[in-house]
Amino acid sequence: MPAAVDLTVGKLERVIPQKEGQHLRVGLVTGFEPEELLQSLHATNLLPLSVGILFASGPYDHPKLFEELVERLPCPIWGFSAAGLLHSGSDDFQVRGLALLGIQSFGDVFSASTVLGFPKGSEEAGRLARRAFEGCRFGPELLYLALAARPPAETVKFSPFTLLVGHSDVGSEEENLMGISQELGRSVRIVGGTAGDTLFLERVSERYCYGEGRAEKGALSLLGIATTLKNGVGMANAFRPVKGKGAFVTESLGRQVKTLDHKPAADVYAELVGAQSWEEAQAYFKSHPLGIVEVTTGYWQVRSPAAIGADGSLFFFSHVPQGSGLTLLETDREARIQSVRAAVRRALADAGFPKRIAAVIAFNCVLCHQQALSLACTREELRAIQQEVGWDVPILGASTYGETGTTVSGTVGHHNQTITLWVLADEACTE
């Protein structure tokens, strides 16, 4: 861990003022032990919950922690272990603690169901995703009214289905997402992340996702949401291309890139960043990842190098297809802050620009968290979300080992050094 980085926990509020609206009551409770969360929930008007979303960062016994909560909270609880937290209960990012966002719905406008499994291949992941919605119960009457009373142009963005995805089996994300996308099609919003362990990757083995009443390693946990309330997803990263710095992937397999331009990938990367050795090149992994451009929108999908193999291969945190073009990327402090703002704005646009925001769930890359600490902009990133949605809106976010998100053109994928968000509004689709 860099000695210059200050990991002091910011000001922490155990009970954050609730956001109560016409259709929902939403609240955020934080603490360091499950009993604190339970006491805080009982001190509010949130119980019984329709659903709880939980992130836990620190050296916890996750199965025991989760068991304590589910025994006393008879509702679906979804989430995962995190390498850090960002939420509206603190004025800065956190590196240890628990945070639970509770949603209580009035009437049949919102329903949620969790499933957890160990899919072996894309088909099993797809079947698990379908099962996530089998437990949802909601009244579609408002949806019928909206479609009947408003012209198609005003309802074209609305979908009643959203899927929150939690992975604790690193390396399976792409295959799982392929199965989910094939099974559910393009009418379901998909967002989430990969469970984390330590912030600076000193230990990466204690990754758990939560769902269906238990916490498990090596699993896929899904939260299926059916709602007639406006909601949306957004995604962004802070990077821009470095002109004239790129190469083609001439040999790759999954997350291993063996050659770029028919030369050892590590040699080419070292040349791109101006490093004299592989060891020196590794110091640039976080600040100068590589990117694949999405031609339709010009969006750069980040591919972050993770390690160099003995044969000069580059290992990445996401798949890199053979034949694709990679471009060197760079960023700065202001771009980090503005990327968070852009992700929120895309989520709001996807939701139809609602006026009454009920909650925000964020999935922020662990490398973004590290970089924000080194650039001293963690507080500004949290404030950027608050400035876009309102200072009284409950916000809950996790530092993840990979982000599940949908690009502007609709491609679902596993991303690096990216922030993805889900925004839920207290507005019916008829408004």
Short mmCIF file of C-alpha atoms in Angstrom, two decimals:
data_model
loop_
_atom_site.label_atom_id
_atom_site.label_comp_id
_atom_site.label_asym_id
_atom_site.label_seq_id
_atom_site.Cartn_x
_atom_site.Cartn_y
_atom_site.Cartn_z
CA MET A 1 0.00 0.00 0.00
CA PRO A 2 1.50 3.39 -0.93
CA ALA A 3 2.64 5.20 2.20
CA ALA A 4 1.33 8.53 0.90
CA VAL A 5 -2.27 7.33 0.67
CA ASP A 6 -4.53 8.40 3.54
CA LEU A 7 -7.11 5.73 4.33
CA THR A 8 -8.64 7.52 7.29
CA VAL A 9 -12.36 6.78 7.50
CA GLY A 10 -14.39 9.91 6.88
CA LYS A 11 -17.25 11.13 9.02
CA LEU A 12 -19.70 8.23 9.37
CA GLU A 13 -23.43 8.49 10.01
CA ARG A 14 -25.15 5.32 11.24
CA VAL A 15 -28.64 6.34 10.15
CA ILE A 16 -29.01 8.52 7.10
CA PRO A 17 -32.21 10.56 6.75
CA GLN A 18 -34.78 8.57 4.81
CA LYS A 19 -36.12 9.43 1.41
CA GLU A 20 -39.89 9.00 1.49
CA GLY A 21 -42.05 9.50 -1.54
CA GLN A 22 -45.34 8.56 -3.05
CA HIS A 23 -44.37 4.99 -3.96
CA LEU A 24 -41.24 4.20 -1.92
CA ARG A 25 -39.53 4.72 1.38
CA VAL A 26 -35.76 4.31 1.08
CA GLY A 27 -33.10 4.47 3.78
CA LEU A 28 -29.42 3.76 4.26
CA VAL A 29 -27.93 2.37 7.48
CA THR A 30 -24.23 1.85 8.14
CA GLY A 31 -22.01 0.45 10.85
CA PHE A 32 -19.27 -2.05 11.56
CA GLU A 33 -21.29 -4.98 12.91
CA PRO A 34 -24.60 -6.59 11.83
CA GLU A 35 -26.23 -5.66 15.15
CA GLU A 36 -25.63 -1.99 14.44
CA LEU A 37 -27.44 -2.26 11.11
CA LEU A 38 -30.35 -4.09 12.73
CA GLN A 39 -30.65 -1.57 15.56
CA SER A 40 -30.59 1.30 13.08
CA LEU A 41 -33.25 -0.33 10.92
CA HIS A 42 -35.51 -0.83 13.92
CA ALA A 43 -35.05 2.84 14.80
CA THR A 44 -36.50 3.82 11.43
CA ASN A 45 -39.84 3.33 9.71
CA LEU A 46 -38.31 1.14 7.01
CA LEU A 47 -39.41 -2.25 8.32
CA PRO A 48 -40.64 -4.45 6.83
CA LEU A 49 -38.34 -4.11 3.83
CA SER A 50 -39.26 -5.06 0.30
CA VAL A 51 -35.56 -5.63 -0.43
CA GLY A 52 -32.17 -4.88 1.12
CA ILE A 53 -28.91 -4.27 -0.76
CA LEU A 54 -25.79 -4.93 1.32
CA PHE A 55 -22.10 -4.27 0.74
CA ALA A 56 -19.47 -5.28 3.31
CA SER A 57 -15.83 -4.17 3.22
CA GLY A 58 -13.27 -5.55 5.64
CA PRO A 59 -12.05 -8.76 7.29
CA TYR A 60 -15.50 -10.18 8.00
CA ASP A 61 -16.72 -13.73 8.29
CA HIS A 62 -19.17 -13.14 5.47
CA PRO A 63 -21.31 -16.30 5.81
CA LYS A 64 -21.77 -15.63 9.55
CA LEU A 65 -22.40 -11.90 8.97
CA PHE A 66 -25.04 -12.59 6.36
CA GLU A 67 -26.68 -15.30 8.42
CA GLU A 68 -27.14 -12.87 11.31
CA LEU A 69 -28.93 -10.44 9.03
CA VAL A 70 -31.18 -12.81 7.12
CA GLU A 71 -32.39 -14.48 10.33
CA ARG A 72 -33.86 -11.18 11.46
CA LEU A 73 -34.75 -9.51 8.16
CA PRO A 74 -37.46 -11.52 6.35
CA CYS A 75 -36.91 -10.01 2.91
CA PRO A 76 -34.69 -10.59 -0.12
CA ILE A 77 -31.14 -9.34 0.59
CA TRP A 78 -28.63 -9.08 -2.23
CA GLY A 79 -25.08 -7.78 -2.45
CA PHE A 80 -21.47 -8.83 -2.05
CA SER A 81 -18.16 -8.25 -0.31
CA ALA A 82 -16.41 -5.08 -1.43
CA ALA A 83 -12.89 -3.71 -1.48
CA GLY A 84 -14.25 -0.36 -0.30
CA LEU A 85 -17.46 1.60 0.10
CA LEU A 86 -18.83 4.91 -1.08
CA HIS A 87 -22.15 6.05 0.28
CA SER A 88 -24.09 9.09 1.44
CA GLY A 89 -23.50 8.14 5.08
CA SER A 90 -19.93 9.41 4.85
CA ASP A 91 -18.19 12.43 3.43
CA ASP A 92 -15.51 10.21 1.87
CA PHE A 93 -14.85 6.69 0.61
CA GLN A 94 -14.64 3.97 3.27
CA VAL A 95 -12.27 1.02 3.53
CA ARG A 96 -14.04 -0.91 6.28
CA GLY A 97 -17.65 -1.24 7.31
CA LEU A 98 -21.14 -2.37 6.41
CA ALA A 99 -23.77 -0.45 4.49
CA LEU A 100 -27.30 -1.56 3.73
CA LEU A 101 -29.81 0.27 1.57
CA GLY A 102 -33.38 -0.70 2.38
CA ILE A 103 -36.33 -0.19 0.05
CA GLN A 104 -39.92 -0.35 1.20
CA SER A 105 -42.55 -0.12 -1.50
CA PHE A 106 -46.19 0.92 -1.18
CA GLY A 107 -48.54 -1.20 -3.27
CA ASP A 108 -47.59 -3.40 -6.19
CA VAL A 109 -45.21 -1.03 -7.97
CA PHE A 110 -41.94 -2.73 -7.00
CA SER A 111 -40.95 -6.36 -6.46
CA ALA A 112 -37.55 -8.03 -6.06
CA SER A 113 -36.26 -11.59 -5.89
CA THR A 114 -32.78 -13.01 -5.30
CA VAL A 115 -31.17 -16.18 -6.60
CA LEU A 116 -27.67 -17.57 -6.07
CA GLY A 117 -25.98 -20.41 -7.88
CA PHE A 118 -22.79 -21.89 -9.28
CA PRO A 119 -23.36 -21.96 -13.03
CA LYS A 120 -21.09 -24.14 -15.13
CA GLY A 121 -21.30 -22.38 -18.46
CA SER A 122 -23.42 -19.72 -20.10
CA GLU A 123 -26.59 -21.79 -20.38
CA GLU A 124 -26.77 -22.39 -16.63
CA ALA A 125 -26.16 -18.68 -15.99
CA GLY A 126 -29.05 -17.88 -18.32
CA ARG A 127 -31.38 -20.25 -16.52
CA LEU A 128 -30.41 -18.70 -13.19
CA ALA A 129 -31.24 -15.25 -14.58
CA ARG A 130 -34.68 -16.41 -15.68
CA ARG A 131 -35.31 -17.83 -12.20
CA ALA A 132 -34.43 -14.43 -10.67
CA PHE A 133 -37.65 -13.03 -12.15
CA GLU A 134 -39.86 -16.00 -11.30
CA GLY A 135 -40.05 -14.78 -7.70
CA CYS A 136 -41.08 -11.23 -8.64
CA ARG A 137 -44.68 -10.21 -8.07
CA PHE A 138 -45.94 -6.82 -9.16
CA GLY A 139 -49.02 -5.25 -10.65
CA PRO A 140 -48.53 -4.29 -14.30
CA GLU A 141 -51.59 -2.03 -14.39
CA LEU A 142 -49.55 1.18 -14.41
CA LEU A 143 -47.49 -0.17 -17.28
CA TYR A 144 -50.66 -0.83 -19.27
CA LEU A 145 -51.92 2.67 -18.51
CA ALA A 146 -48.63 4.25 -19.54
CA LEU A 147 -48.53 2.39 -22.83
CA ALA A 148 -52.19 3.11 -23.54
CA ALA A 149 -52.25 6.77 -22.55
CA ARG A 150 -48.94 8.02 -23.93
CA PRO A 151 -47.46 8.02 -27.43
CA PRO A 152 -44.75 5.44 -28.18
CA ALA A 153 -42.05 8.12 -28.36
CA GLU A 154 -42.59 8.89 -24.67
CA THR A 155 -42.48 5.28 -23.47
CA VAL A 156 -39.86 3.76 -25.77
CA LYS A 157 -37.17 3.72 -23.04
CA PHE A 158 -39.29 2.15 -20.37
CA SER A 159 -38.76 -1.45 -19.32
CA PRO A 160 -40.20 -2.91 -16.10
CA PHE A 161 -37.27 -5.32 -15.64
CA THR A 162 -33.80 -4.74 -14.17
CA LEU A 163 -31.18 -7.30 -13.13
CA LEU A 164 -28.45 -6.56 -10.58
CA VAL A 165 -25.53 -8.95 -11.01
CA GLY A 166 -22.94 -9.99 -8.42
CA HIS A 167 -20.01 -12.28 -9.31
CA SER A 168 -17.69 -13.91 -6.76
CA ASP A 169 -16.08 -16.27 -9.27
CA VAL A 170 -13.42 -14.13 -10.94
CA GLY A 171 -12.86 -15.16 -14.54
CA SER A 172 -16.40 -16.36 -15.20
CA GLU A 173 -17.96 -12.95 -15.76
CA GLU A 174 -17.94 -12.90 -19.57
CA GLU A 175 -19.43 -16.38 -19.89
CA ASN A 176 -22.09 -15.64 -17.27
CA LEU A 177 -23.07 -12.39 -18.96
CA MET A 178 -23.28 -14.05 -22.36
CA GLY A 179 -25.75 -16.57 -20.96
CA ILE A 180 -27.76 -13.91 -19.14
CA SER A 181 -27.98 -11.73 -22.25
CA GLN A 182 -28.98 -14.61 -24.48
CA GLU A 183 -31.69 -15.75 -22.06
CA LEU A 184 -33.18 -12.35 -21.18
CA GLY A 185 -32.71 -10.47 -24.43
CA ARG A 186 -32.23 -6.72 -24.73
CA SER A 187 -35.29 -5.50 -22.82
CA VAL A 188 -33.76 -6.02 -19.35
CA ARG A 189 -31.41 -3.49 -17.79
CA ILE A 190 -28.27 -5.26 -16.52
CA VAL A 191 -25.80 -3.75 -14.06
CA GLY A 192 -23.53 -4.93 -11.26
CA GLY A 193 -20.01 -5.90 -10.37
CA THR A 194 -17.52 -8.47 -9.14
CA ALA A 195 -17.09 -8.98 -5.40
CA GLY A 196 -13.89 -7.62 -3.89
CA ASP A 197 -11.58 -8.33 -0.99
CA THR A 198 -8.75 -5.93 -0.08
CA LEU A 199 -8.38 -2.48 -1.64
CA PHE A 200 -4.75 -2.86 -2.76
CA LEU A 201 -5.10 -6.54 -3.70
CA GLU A 202 -2.86 -7.81 -0.90
CA ARG A 203 -5.42 -10.57 -0.56
CA VAL A 204 -8.02 -11.45 -3.17
CA SER A 205 -9.32 -14.83 -1.99
CA GLU A 206 -12.16 -13.72 0.35
CA ARG A 207 -14.77 -12.73 -2.21
CA TYR A 208 -18.41 -13.48 -1.48
CA CYS A 209 -21.71 -12.66 -3.10
CA TYR A 210 -25.00 -12.66 -1.19
CA GLY A 211 -28.37 -13.93 -2.22
CA GLU A 212 -31.10 -16.45 -1.56
CA GLY A 213 -30.31 -16.39 2.15
CA ARG A 214 -26.59 -17.17 2.04
CA ALA A 215 -23.11 -15.83 1.24
CA GLU A 216 -20.92 -17.90 -1.07
CA LYS A 217 -17.55 -17.87 -2.81
CA GLY A 218 -17.30 -18.75 -6.49
CA ALA A 219 -20.93 -17.96 -7.13
CA LEU A 220 -23.26 -15.81 -9.20
CA SER A 221 -25.89 -13.82 -7.30
CA LEU A 222 -28.73 -12.03 -9.08
CA LEU A 223 -31.38 -9.58 -7.97
CA GLY A 224 -34.34 -9.56 -10.31
CA ILE A 225 -36.45 -6.40 -10.12
CA ALA A 226 -39.88 -5.90 -11.67
CA THR A 227 -41.22 -2.39 -11.26
CA THR A 228 -43.47 0.17 -12.87
CA LEU A 229 -41.25 2.92 -11.43
CA LYS A 230 -38.77 4.75 -13.60
CA ASN A 231 -35.21 3.47 -13.31
CA GLY A 232 -32.08 3.49 -15.42
CA VAL A 233 -28.47 2.37 -15.72
CA GLY A 234 -25.38 4.31 -16.71
CA MET A 235 -21.69 3.68 -17.23
CA ALA A 236 -18.57 5.74 -17.83
CA ASN A 237 -14.80 5.76 -17.40
CA ALA A 238 -12.26 8.53 -17.09
CA PHE A 239 -9.93 7.61 -19.95
CA ARG A 240 -9.13 9.13 -23.33
CA PRO A 241 -6.94 7.73 -26.14
CA VAL A 242 -3.29 8.71 -26.57
CA LYS A 243 -2.85 9.72 -30.18
CA GLY A 244 -0.65 7.40 -32.24
CA LYS A 245 -0.20 4.83 -29.46
CA GLY A 246 -1.78 1.50 -30.29
CA ALA A 247 -1.36 -2.05 -31.57
CA PHE A 248 -3.36 -4.99 -32.90
CA VAL A 249 -3.96 -8.18 -30.94
CA THR A 250 -2.35 -10.87 -33.08
CA GLU A 251 -2.65 -13.76 -30.58
CA SER A 252 -4.86 -14.00 -27.53
CA LEU A 253 -6.88 -16.47 -25.50
CA GLY A 254 -9.48 -15.11 -23.11
CA ARG A 255 -7.68 -12.70 -20.79
CA GLN A 256 -4.19 -13.59 -21.98
CA VAL A 257 -2.71 -11.56 -24.84
CA LYS A 258 0.39 -13.30 -26.14
CA THR A 259 1.36 -10.98 -28.97
CA LEU A 260 0.65 -7.48 -30.19
CA ASP A 261 1.68 -6.73 -33.78
CA HIS A 262 3.28 -10.23 -33.80
CA LYS A 263 5.67 -9.31 -30.97
CA PRO A 264 5.55 -10.24 -27.26
CA ALA A 265 2.72 -8.17 -25.82
CA ALA A 266 4.78 -6.94 -22.85
CA ASP A 267 7.49 -5.62 -25.19
CA VAL A 268 4.94 -3.64 -27.19
CA TYR A 269 3.24 -2.25 -24.08
CA ALA A 270 6.62 -1.17 -22.65
CA GLU A 271 7.34 0.62 -25.91
CA LEU A 272 3.94 2.36 -25.86
CA VAL A 273 4.48 3.77 -22.34
CA GLY A 274 8.21 4.49 -22.83
CA ALA A 275 9.39 1.94 -20.26
CA GLN A 276 12.83 0.36 -20.44
CA SER A 277 11.84 -2.96 -18.88
CA TRP A 278 8.84 -5.14 -18.12
CA GLU A 279 9.15 -4.27 -14.45
CA GLU A 280 9.08 -0.57 -15.22
CA ALA A 281 6.13 -1.07 -17.58
CA GLN A 282 4.02 -2.61 -14.81
CA ALA A 283 4.07 0.72 -12.96
CA TYR A 284 1.91 2.15 -15.79
CA PHE A 285 -0.84 -0.51 -15.66
CA LYS A 286 -3.23 1.56 -13.57
CA SER A 287 -2.62 5.00 -15.10
CA HIS A 288 -2.30 3.82 -18.71
CA PRO A 289 -4.56 0.86 -19.49
CA LEU A 290 -5.51 -0.09 -23.03
CA GLY A 291 -8.85 0.47 -24.70
CA ILE A 292 -11.11 -0.96 -27.40
CA VAL A 293 -13.27 1.63 -29.13
CA GLU A 294 -16.97 1.09 -29.63
CA VAL A 295 -17.32 2.44 -33.15
CA THR A 296 -21.00 3.43 -32.95
CA THR A 297 -20.60 5.79 -29.98
CA GLY A 298 -16.85 6.38 -29.76
CA TYR A 299 -16.88 4.99 -26.21
CA TRP A 300 -13.58 3.45 -25.07
CA GLN A 301 -13.99 0.15 -23.25
CA VAL A 302 -11.09 -0.16 -20.81
CA ARG A 303 -8.90 -3.25 -20.67
CA SER A 304 -6.55 -3.08 -17.68
CA PRO A 305 -3.35 -5.17 -17.67
CA ALA A 306 -2.95 -7.25 -14.52
CA ALA A 307 0.37 -9.06 -14.89
CA ILE A 308 3.18 -10.04 -17.26
CA GLY A 309 3.90 -13.71 -17.96
CA ALA A 310 7.33 -15.26 -18.26
CA ASP A 311 6.89 -15.47 -22.05
CA GLY A 312 6.03 -11.79 -22.37
CA SER A 313 2.28 -12.29 -22.41
CA LEU A 314 0.02 -9.64 -20.90
CA PHE A 315 -2.76 -10.87 -18.62
CA PHE A 316 -5.81 -8.60 -18.35
CA PHE A 317 -8.76 -8.28 -15.98
CA SER A 318 -11.18 -8.81 -18.91
CA HIS A 319 -11.23 -10.77 -22.16
CA VAL A 320 -9.36 -9.22 -25.09
CA PRO A 321 -10.49 -10.65 -28.45
CA GLN A 322 -7.90 -11.67 -31.00
CA GLY A 323 -7.88 -9.31 -33.97
CA SER A 324 -9.04 -6.28 -31.99
CA GLY A 325 -7.18 -3.00 -31.94
CA LEU A 326 -5.90 -1.71 -28.60
CA THR A 327 -5.08 1.94 -27.92
CA LEU A 328 -3.13 3.34 -24.99
CA LEU A 329 -5.31 5.41 -22.65
CA GLU A 330 -4.63 8.19 -20.16
CA THR A 331 -6.57 10.25 -17.62
CA ASP A 332 -6.28 13.01 -15.03
CA ARG A 333 -7.95 14.19 -11.84
CA GLU A 334 -10.70 16.25 -13.46
CA ALA A 335 -11.54 13.47 -15.90
CA ARG A 336 -12.03 11.10 -12.96
CA ILE A 337 -14.61 13.41 -11.39
CA GLN A 338 -16.39 14.12 -14.67
CA SER A 339 -16.62 10.41 -15.52
CA VAL A 340 -18.69 9.82 -12.38
CA ARG A 341 -20.94 12.71 -13.34
CA ALA A 342 -21.32 11.31 -16.88
CA ALA A 343 -22.34 7.88 -15.57
CA VAL A 344 -25.06 9.43 -13.41
CA ARG A 345 -26.36 11.54 -16.27
CA ARG A 346 -26.55 8.50 -18.55
CA ALA A 347 -28.50 6.61 -15.89
CA LEU A 348 -30.91 9.52 -15.49
CA ALA A 349 -31.38 9.74 -19.25
CA ASP A 350 -31.99 5.99 -19.39
CA ALA A 351 -34.66 6.40 -16.70
CA GLY A 352 -36.41 9.14 -18.66
CA PHE A 353 -35.07 12.12 -16.65
CA PRO A 354 -37.15 11.62 -13.48
CA LYS A 355 -37.44 14.51 -11.05
CA ARG A 356 -37.78 12.50 -7.83
CA ILE A 357 -34.78 10.21 -7.35
CA ALA A 358 -35.23 7.59 -4.62
CA ALA A 359 -31.82 5.84 -4.58
CA VAL A 360 -28.54 5.26 -6.40
CA ILE A 361 -26.52 2.02 -6.40
CA ALA A 362 -22.95 2.34 -7.75
CA PHE A 363 -20.29 -0.17 -8.75
CA ASN A 364 -16.89 1.51 -8.86
CA CYS A 365 -13.67 -0.26 -9.88
CA VAL A 366 -11.14 -0.94 -7.14
CA LEU A 367 -8.48 0.57 -9.42
CA CYS A 368 -10.60 3.73 -9.74
CA HIS A 369 -10.77 3.84 -5.93
CA GLN A 370 -6.98 3.50 -5.74
CA GLN A 371 -6.45 6.16 -8.38
CA ALA A 372 -8.93 8.54 -6.74
CA LEU A 373 -6.98 8.21 -3.49
CA SER A 374 -3.67 8.98 -5.22
CA LEU A 375 -5.26 11.97 -7.01
CA ALA A 376 -7.05 13.11 -3.82
CA CYS A 377 -10.46 13.28 -5.47
CA THR A 378 -12.54 10.68 -3.61
CA ARG A 379 -14.73 13.30 -1.94
CA GLU A 380 -15.26 15.14 -5.19
CA GLU A 381 -16.42 11.94 -6.90
CA LEU A 382 -19.01 11.29 -4.19
CA ARG A 383 -20.15 14.92 -4.38
CA ALA A 384 -20.50 14.65 -8.16
CA ILE A 385 -23.17 11.98 -7.68
CA GLN A 386 -24.92 14.04 -5.02
CA GLN A 387 -24.90 17.16 -7.17
CA GLU A 388 -26.63 15.28 -9.99
CA VAL A 389 -29.33 13.46 -7.99
CA GLY A 390 -29.81 15.62 -4.88
CA TRP A 391 -28.11 15.84 -1.50
CA ASP A 392 -30.88 13.97 0.30
CA VAL A 393 -30.86 10.89 -1.95
CA PRO A 394 -29.50 7.66 -0.38
CA ILE A 395 -26.42 6.48 -2.29
CA LEU A 396 -24.73 3.11 -1.85
CA GLY A 397 -21.66 2.00 -3.75
CA ALA A 398 -18.99 -0.71 -3.69
CA SER A 399 -15.40 -0.89 -4.89
CA THR A 400 -15.42 -3.90 -7.19
CA TYR A 401 -13.01 -6.25 -8.96
CA GLY A 402 -14.77 -5.63 -12.28
CA GLU A 403 -17.92 -3.84 -13.40
CA THR A 404 -20.95 -5.20 -15.22
CA GLY A 405 -22.53 -2.57 -17.41
CA THR A 406 -24.24 -1.67 -20.65
CA THR A 407 -22.69 0.74 -23.11
CA VAL A 408 -24.72 3.53 -24.70
CA SER A 409 -25.25 1.37 -27.77
CA GLY A 410 -26.55 -1.51 -25.66
CA THR A 411 -23.62 -3.93 -25.36
CA VAL A 412 -23.52 -5.75 -22.00
CA GLY A 413 -20.03 -6.55 -20.77
CA HIS A 414 -17.47 -7.00 -18.02
CA HIS A 415 -15.44 -3.80 -17.73
CA ASN A 416 -12.33 -2.44 -16.01
CA GLN A 417 -11.61 0.93 -14.38
CA THR A 418 -15.24 1.91 -14.91
CA ILE A 419 -18.17 3.05 -12.81
CA THR A 420 -21.64 1.62 -13.45
CA LEU A 421 -24.81 2.79 -11.70
CA TRP A 422 -28.47 2.00 -11.19
CA VAL A 423 -30.84 4.88 -10.44
CA LEU A 424 -34.31 4.24 -9.00
CA ALA A 425 -36.95 6.97 -9.07
CA ASP A 426 -40.07 7.54 -7.00
CA GLU A 427 -42.04 8.18 -10.17
CA ALA A 428 -44.42 5.83 -11.92
CA CYS A 429 -44.03 5.21 -15.61
CA THR A 430 -47.35 7.03 -16.12
CA GLU A 431 -45.85 10.34 -14.92
#
